[in-house]
Each structure stands twice: as C-alpha cells, then as structure tokens.
Amino acid sequence: MNTDRLVQLAHGGGGRLTRELIEREIVPRFGNGPLSGLPDGATLPSPGDRLVFTTDSFVVHPLEFPGGNIGHLAVHGTVNDLSVCGGEPKWLSLALIIEEGFAFSVLARILDSVREAADACGVTVATGDTKVVARGQGDGIYINTAGIGLALTGFVLGQERICEGDCVLINGTLGDHGMAVMSARQNMDFVKGPVSDTGSVQRLVAAVHEFGAEVRFMRDPTRGGVAAVLNEIVEGREIGILLKERDLPLAPATRAVAEMLGIDPLHAASEGRLILFCSREVAPAILKRWQALPNGEGAVCLGTVTRDKGRVVMETVTGGRRLVDVPRGELLPRIC
Amino acid sequence: MNYIDAFRDPAVAKQFVRLIAEQGRALADQGRRVHIMEVCGSHTMAIGRYGIRELLPENVELISGPGCPVCVTDPGYIDAAIALAGKGAILATFGDMIRVPGSTSNLTQCRVSGGDVRVCYSPSAAIEIAQSHSDREIVFLAIGFETTIVPVVSIVDEAIRAGVRNVSLLTAFKLVPPALHALLADTEIKIDAYLCPAHVSAIIGSQAYEPFAADYHVPCVVAGFEPLDILYGVNGILAQMLKNEARVENQYARVVRRAGNPKAQARMAQYLEPVDAVWRGIGVIPSSGLGLRPEFAGYDAEKKFGMPVHIGQQHAGCRCGDVIKGKLRPIACPLFSSVCTPDNPIGPCMVSAEGTCAAYFKYALRDVQQGGET
C-alpha cells in the first residue's frame, strides 16, 4: 500500500506533516487573501453597518455525487444561507475534519471544488482549520464553513410579512440534489440519472433587492425539501399555500428516480434553489429577471398564498386536492 | 416519462370523473351505497396522493384493505428480529420495517442500543453484506406479498450459487387471496367490490380473483397505480354494479395476464410452501403465508437459530386490526393523530408509508373532521 498518498494522523498533529499539508493543499488554493502568512485569525475590513453571519456543517455521503461534491456544497450551502437572509456573501471560514487514511487525490478534488465554487460566488476563504481523526472515527471528511456577508439594503424580510395573495417563486427544478445523492448512495448507475443542483443563489437575491418590501421572505429548500419550508411558514398561521401539481418543475431524471423509490420530490433536498415569497404585482418582473440569469432559467411560480389556515394543499393533475405534509424522519424507499 | 403522463392526463381524468358521477347518481337513485375495498397499499397511497376520494360521489366509498405488508406484520415477528440482533446477527431490512412496533421495542430502538440493523433497497444487498462480513450471520427480514416474495427468495438462490452460508431469511411472506377470502367470509365487514392490486396481480394473475366474483358476487377489477387507472377501475366497478354483474375485469392488461407470471410462480413453488400466517389485527389465516421448504432449513433463520416466532403483544388501544379489515376509518380510532402520529406511530398502519393511517394523516383534506365507522 502506498501510504504517502493517504492522510495520516500525524497530518493533524501540528508538526512537520501538518505544515506540509497546509502548504501543499491549502496555501496554493486559498493563500493569497487574508490567509496569507497563515495568521491565527483573519483581519477584515468592515464592509458596512449590518452584517449577516451563519455557519453550516457538511457530512454528505457519498462525498462525490453527480453534479458536485462536498466541497461545492460547503461553499454553496453557506453562501445560500447568507443570501436568503438578504446578505451579500463576503468571507468564509473553512474547517476540515479528515479521517486517517483519506486519499490526498480526493482531498485535492474537494479543495479544488471549494476554490472553484468560492471564486464563482466571489467569496474569499479567509480563515480555516484542519484536524485529522483516527480511522473509523469519521466518514472520510467532514467540512464546516461559516460565512460573513453584508446585509443588503432595501430588504424587509420576515415570515410574518407573507400574506394572502402572495406568490411563491422558485428558480428551478425540485429535489435534484436529494435524488442525485440517493441514487449515488444506492449505486444506481443510470445513464442519465439525476444531477445535483448544487449552486449559488446569491445573484438571484442581488437581482431582486430593489423590489424591497414587495419581497416578503426567502429560504433555500434544503433538507426536507419544498414541503418542509412551506409547512414551516404556514404552521400556526391564518394563511395556507396552494400548489398546482401541473406547475411543479421537475427534471425528468429526478422525477423518474422519485417515482421508482416512491419519494415525493417535494420532500427531496435542493442545494441551489431559492423559494421567494413576493406580492402578486412584482412576481412577473422577478421571474423575468431570474430567467435571464444563470441558475434562474427554470424559474416559475409554484403556488399562491391562501386563507387555508396552516395547510399546504396541492391541486393534483387529476383535479383532486391533497395535503402536502412535512417529510417524516429518514427518506425511506417504498418496498412494493 | 411521457408514458407516465399518459396515465395522468387531466382531460381524461375529468371524463372519468363525470362518468363515475353519473353512475354514482344512478346507483343512488336505487338507494345504493357502494363500498369498494382497495386492497393494496400502493393504491391507498395513490388515492391519497391524487386526491381521488374527493372526486367520488358521496355514495361511493373507498375502504383501504390489508395490502400493506409492513402493516400486517405481527409484533412477535419484530420481537424475534430484535432477539436475533441481540445474538449478534446483522439484520438487513427494507426501510419501513425499522419503526414497526414489536411487543416492547422496535428496530430503531434496537439499532440505537447497539443492534446492527441495516436498511437495504434491494435484497441483493444481503448477499453483499454476507460476503463482506463472513464472520457474522446476516438475517434478511423477508416480508412481503407475492410481488416482493420472488426477489427476496432469490437471496437463497444466490447464496446457494455463490456458496454463501452466513445469510438466512426470517420469513413472514403473505398471500393476498386468502386474506381477501377471510374478509368476505366476515359478515361484519361490508365489501361490495374489490379494486384488485396491480403488481401482485402481475404475479398471481387475474384468475386468482375469479372465486370471489363467482362465490360472493363481488365485482373484482384489477387496476394499475396511476390516477387514471384507479378512476377507470372505479368506473368499471360501478358499471358492473349497475348491471348487477360480478366478474373479474382486468383493466391493467398492459402488465397483468389472466394466468399471471408462471416463471415467478414456479420460483415460489421451488423454494416455498404454504404455511398458516399471523396477520396483525386479523389473526391467523390458514395457508395465507409462505415459508421456506424443509430442504432450505439452513437459510431459514427460525430453524437455523432455533428461535421460532411467537405471536406478540399489541398496544391495548391500537385498532389497526379494524382499520386493516376496513371496519374502522383511521380518523375514528381514538389514538389517531392524538397519540398515534407518523412521528410516534403506535400501530403499523401509521408506520408504513403505505399504511392506511399514514395515508390519511399525510394526504386527507376532507375526512379528518368526519366520523369513521364504516
């Protein structure tokens, strides 16, 4: 076995090998900005009065899946969390927890993806940390990123601002990430299988901040999918949401796998989608603007806000109506 | 996916809804209410998912039957599985089983307290696990109806061919026709027609339902799982009832043959033999299950480990039995949505994604406020 190509416990020990890992893998990719000289913390210029700050941990299995890897997710997840709060993402921290025996070749691919995604989003990896845990104590690699963004002026966001008649918009197809990971996890080798939508929504957010108070609320439908986000919003409120099954945007491969596994695509996670509530008046203008942007081509109106207290209801293709419930526990396959 | 869209066409659905309404009215004029049992859990889910109950006339009622293999699993089976995990076996199972209540615990709790329980999507995973853990015993939780039985029993076939000896099945296979017979024989249950399962029928063939039409004068229509299939099926049942006919109609001819799938039937007969089976809530139905033939005892977990499955204890207030038999609507159960929810299921009908109570909880808009005795 060729051990010099695998991460050893000593790579996290603080000695010569740690230095080597940082200098070979981190500095060439991220060492130009605030990380240059490897200070214990980053000193950053204040970008404005109000900041947005968030953190997220990434433990996806498998680490690489159709459409991306854990490195892309680690950037997009945090960038998107900042964006949906009305922030313009500026800086990220990057903390790696690597399992002993992890291949440097995979680590390099993941870090390349972090770099590529951060560049595309215009964010800087400003500080970081690397630890190594013993074999069996981690699942290859876990990543945590925290992010700081500048709060964009103009937005007045809040769930409580959503009212009857508002429109629910989304920038593309539902549940692609969830179904891509699920297919990869089960080794379903499709010729044209589902592809993760991992991507950034920050430009879509920046494109609508001038609509100010007409934009009520934004959220990214990650774990639990669109169903979880919509139910959370109407729970305990006087409002409900009506979706039309005919209008649900679904990628053919995602739809096929969801049918096979018996999973509702409304319950499957996205990692590059944005749900936006806005007044009916501005919805067409927002859709038009989004459709001209990358990651916005597939933007549609998913549904409308109703007076149906606390309920998310879908008008089905056959003309019936049904409740759209929150997913329960693990996403499980159907057995017959 | 155009093939699927063809069976979800809104314009065609509208036509069926109109035909069903007309026939429903004609039956109502004769003072008749129609109780159609949809036997299969996949039908129950599709009916919920497409809001089909809402599209039917008031005097046409769909009752959910015992066709979810997870729901009819007796607590004693779960007890036996937990006991095997306690002896160090790796349990391999389909996902829905991990939350089914046993007498005192379930497989999720078993896993939390150290039991090795693995969720599989395909039975072939059992062989893979067995090969990569040659020092451990792997027990596959072999439940299911006719559709699932053949792929699951292929584990034995594959194990024999590959010389894998550390894998076995804990069987609780169940057969649909004996249960349908038991329901019709129970005079307390009002069933006017069967909407017969799609995939099960692909194996057993539509001829399996002929005795019900002949002996009990109950129309039986085999229908697929798409919304138009179901509407078409209901429409076919009402047409028979209006003419006072009772025959087997195969409306899922794109998949189902009258004689079923002889290859699958032969494979079942090769490895399995009829046994009496316990159905949760219904009790023991003679010859309603399949167990491994004696020559495959080495792959039969009960025999291999000398641990026979006993009938288990159910939660005292749980009325899943009545729900499974179509005697009680989920919402009439005192536990429904107050104590028993998908997050905290007391009975198996709430556990499985295809369980009747789970379907009601998940999708129902209209029924939740109404009474439930049927």
PDB file of C-alpha atoms in Angstrom, chain A residues 182 186-188 245-246 252-253 255-256 259 261 263-265 267 308 311-314 316-336, chain B residues 1 4-5 8-10 13 17 42 48-52 54-55 69-70 94-96 98 111 119-121 143 147-148 199 226-228 231 342-343 354 361-365:
ATOM      1  CA  MET A 182     -29.842   8.978  -3.096  1.00  0.00           C
ATOM      2  CA  GLN A 186     -27.554   3.177  -3.670  1.00  0.00           C
ATOM      3  CA  ASN A 187     -25.109   2.701  -6.542  1.00  0.00           C
ATOM      4  CA  MET A 188     -27.888   3.128  -9.048  1.00  0.00           C
ATOM      5  CA  GLU A 245     -49.088  19.729  -9.422  1.00  0.00           C
ATOM      6  CA  ARG A 246     -49.086  20.642 -13.098  1.00  0.00           C
ATOM      7  CA  PRO A 252     -37.097  14.069 -15.969  1.00  0.00           C
ATOM      8  CA  ALA A 253     -34.375  12.002 -14.265  1.00  0.00           C
ATOM      9  CA  ARG A 255     -38.906  12.524 -11.438  1.00  0.00           C
ATOM     10  CA  ALA A 256     -38.087   9.025 -12.681  1.00  0.00           C
ATOM     11  CA  GLU A 259     -41.215   7.520  -8.878  1.00  0.00           C
ATOM     12  CA  LEU A 261     -38.219   4.934  -4.950  1.00  0.00           C
ATOM     13  CA  ILE A 263     -40.293   9.534  -2.786  1.00  0.00           C
ATOM     14  CA  ASP A 264     -42.211  12.762  -3.151  1.00  0.00           C
ATOM     15  CA  PRO A 265     -39.898  15.254  -4.933  1.00  0.00           C
ATOM     16  CA  HIS A 267     -39.654  16.174   0.173  1.00  0.00           C
ATOM     17  CA  ASP A 308     -56.479  27.940   4.159  1.00  0.00           C
ATOM     18  CA  ARG A 311     -52.336  23.983   5.365  1.00  0.00           C
ATOM     19  CA  VAL A 312     -50.263  23.384   2.275  1.00  0.00           C
ATOM     20  CA  VAL A 313     -52.607  21.892  -0.304  1.00  0.00           C
ATOM     21  CA  MET A 314     -51.879  20.666  -3.809  1.00  0.00           C
ATOM     22  CA  THR A 316     -53.364  17.249  -8.344  1.00  0.00           C
ATOM     23  CA  VAL A 317     -53.163  16.547 -12.064  1.00  0.00           C
ATOM     24  CA  THR A 318     -56.447  14.672 -11.894  1.00  0.00           C
ATOM     25  CA  GLY A 319     -58.228  17.659 -10.390  1.00  0.00           C
ATOM     26  CA  GLY A 320     -58.317  16.296  -6.830  1.00  0.00           C
ATOM     27  CA  ARG A 321     -56.783  18.054  -3.866  1.00  0.00           C
ATOM     28  CA  ARG A 322     -54.475  16.732  -1.218  1.00  0.00           C
ATOM     29  CA  LEU A 323     -52.461  17.834   1.736  1.00  0.00           C
ATOM     30  CA  VAL A 324     -48.728  18.359   1.288  1.00  0.00           C
ATOM     31  CA  ASP A 325     -47.284  17.139   4.562  1.00  0.00           C
ATOM     32  CA  VAL A 326     -43.807  17.532   6.014  1.00  0.00           C
ATOM     33  CA  PRO A 327     -41.469  14.592   5.443  1.00  0.00           C
ATOM     34  CA  ARG A 328     -41.101  12.291   8.450  1.00  0.00           C
ATOM     35  CA  GLY A 329     -37.721  11.064   9.571  1.00  0.00           C
ATOM     36  CA  GLU A 330     -35.454   9.406   7.060  1.00  0.00           C
ATOM     37  CA  LEU A 331     -36.458   9.299   3.423  1.00  0.00           C
ATOM     38  CA  LEU A 332     -37.284   5.648   3.004  1.00  0.00           C
ATOM     39  CA  PRO A 333     -37.859   3.694  -0.165  1.00  0.00           C
ATOM     40  CA  ARG A 334     -41.123   2.007  -0.841  1.00  0.00           C
ATOM     41  CA  ILE A 335     -40.978  -1.736  -0.646  1.00  0.00           C
ATOM     42  CA  CYS A 336     -43.531  -2.859  -3.194  1.00  0.00           C
TER      43      CYS A 336
ATOM     44  CA  MET B   1     -41.765   9.904 -18.865  1.00  0.00           C
ATOM     45  CA  ILE B   4     -46.477   8.134 -17.140  1.00  0.00           C
ATOM     46  CA  ASP B   5     -48.067  11.406 -18.225  1.00  0.00           C
ATOM     47  CA  ARG B   8     -52.254  11.254 -15.540  1.00  0.00           C
ATOM     48  CA  ASP B   9     -53.949  13.235 -18.290  1.00  0.00           C
ATOM     49  CA  PRO B  10     -56.223  15.842 -16.647  1.00  0.00           C
ATOM     50  CA  ALA B  13     -59.477  12.258 -15.700  1.00  0.00           C
ATOM     51  CA  VAL B  17     -64.966  11.712 -13.003  1.00  0.00           C
ATOM     52  CA  SER B  42     -49.913   1.377  -3.216  1.00  0.00           C
ATOM     53  CA  GLY B  48     -54.333   9.973  -1.305  1.00  0.00           C
ATOM     54  CA  ARG B  49     -51.620  11.418  -3.474  1.00  0.00           C
ATOM     55  CA  TYR B  50     -54.003  12.331  -6.291  1.00  0.00           C
ATOM     56  CA  GLY B  51     -56.886  13.366  -4.062  1.00  0.00           C
ATOM     57  CA  ILE B  52     -59.138  10.740  -5.658  1.00  0.00           C
ATOM     58  CA  GLU B  54     -62.561  13.928  -3.208  1.00  0.00           C
ATOM     59  CA  LEU B  55     -63.541  13.216  -6.798  1.00  0.00           C
ATOM     60  CA  PRO B  69     -47.086  -5.986   4.074  1.00  0.00           C
ATOM     61  CA  VAL B  70     -45.477  -3.878   6.787  1.00  0.00           C
ATOM     62  CA  PHE B  94     -36.476  -2.782   3.881  1.00  0.00           C
ATOM     63  CA  GLY B  95     -36.747   0.692   5.355  1.00  0.00           C
ATOM     64  CA  ASP B  96     -40.335   0.772   6.529  1.00  0.00           C
ATOM     65  CA  ILE B  98     -37.433  -0.162  11.252  1.00  0.00           C
ATOM     66  CA  ARG B 111     -30.201  -0.036  16.498  1.00  0.00           C
ATOM     67  CA  VAL B 119     -31.684  -0.654   5.655  1.00  0.00           C
ATOM     68  CA  CYS B 120     -31.456  -2.091   2.129  1.00  0.00           C
ATOM     69  CA  TYR B 121     -33.087  -1.034  -1.074  1.00  0.00           C
ATOM     70  CA  ILE B 143     -41.679  -9.854   4.438  1.00  0.00           C
ATOM     71  CA  THR B 147     -44.702  -9.163  -5.739  1.00  0.00           C
ATOM     72  CA  THR B 148     -41.860  -8.966  -3.245  1.00  0.00           C
ATOM     73  CA  HIS B 199     -48.309  -5.661  -9.115  1.00  0.00           C
ATOM     74  CA  GLU B 226     -51.735   5.652 -11.886  1.00  0.00           C
ATOM     75  CA  PRO B 227     -54.630   8.030 -11.222  1.00  0.00           C
ATOM     76  CA  LEU B 228     -56.391   7.238 -14.486  1.00  0.00           C
ATOM     77  CA  LEU B 231     -60.583   6.158 -11.852  1.00  0.00           C
ATOM     78  CA  PRO B 342     -46.184   9.375  11.886  1.00  0.00           C
ATOM     79  CA  ASP B 343     -43.597  10.748  14.311  1.00  0.00           C
ATOM     80  CA  GLU B 354     -48.288   2.725   2.566  1.00  0.00           C
ATOM     81  CA  PHE B 361     -52.624  11.620   8.041  1.00  0.00           C
ATOM     82  CA  LYS B 362     -50.473  12.611   5.109  1.00  0.00           C
ATOM     83  CA  TYR B 363     -52.997  13.467   2.458  1.00  0.00           C
ATOM     84  CA  ALA B 364     -56.568  13.659   3.721  1.00  0.00           C
ATOM     85  CA  LEU B 365     -58.288  17.007   3.500  1.00  0.00           C
TER      86      LEU B 365
END
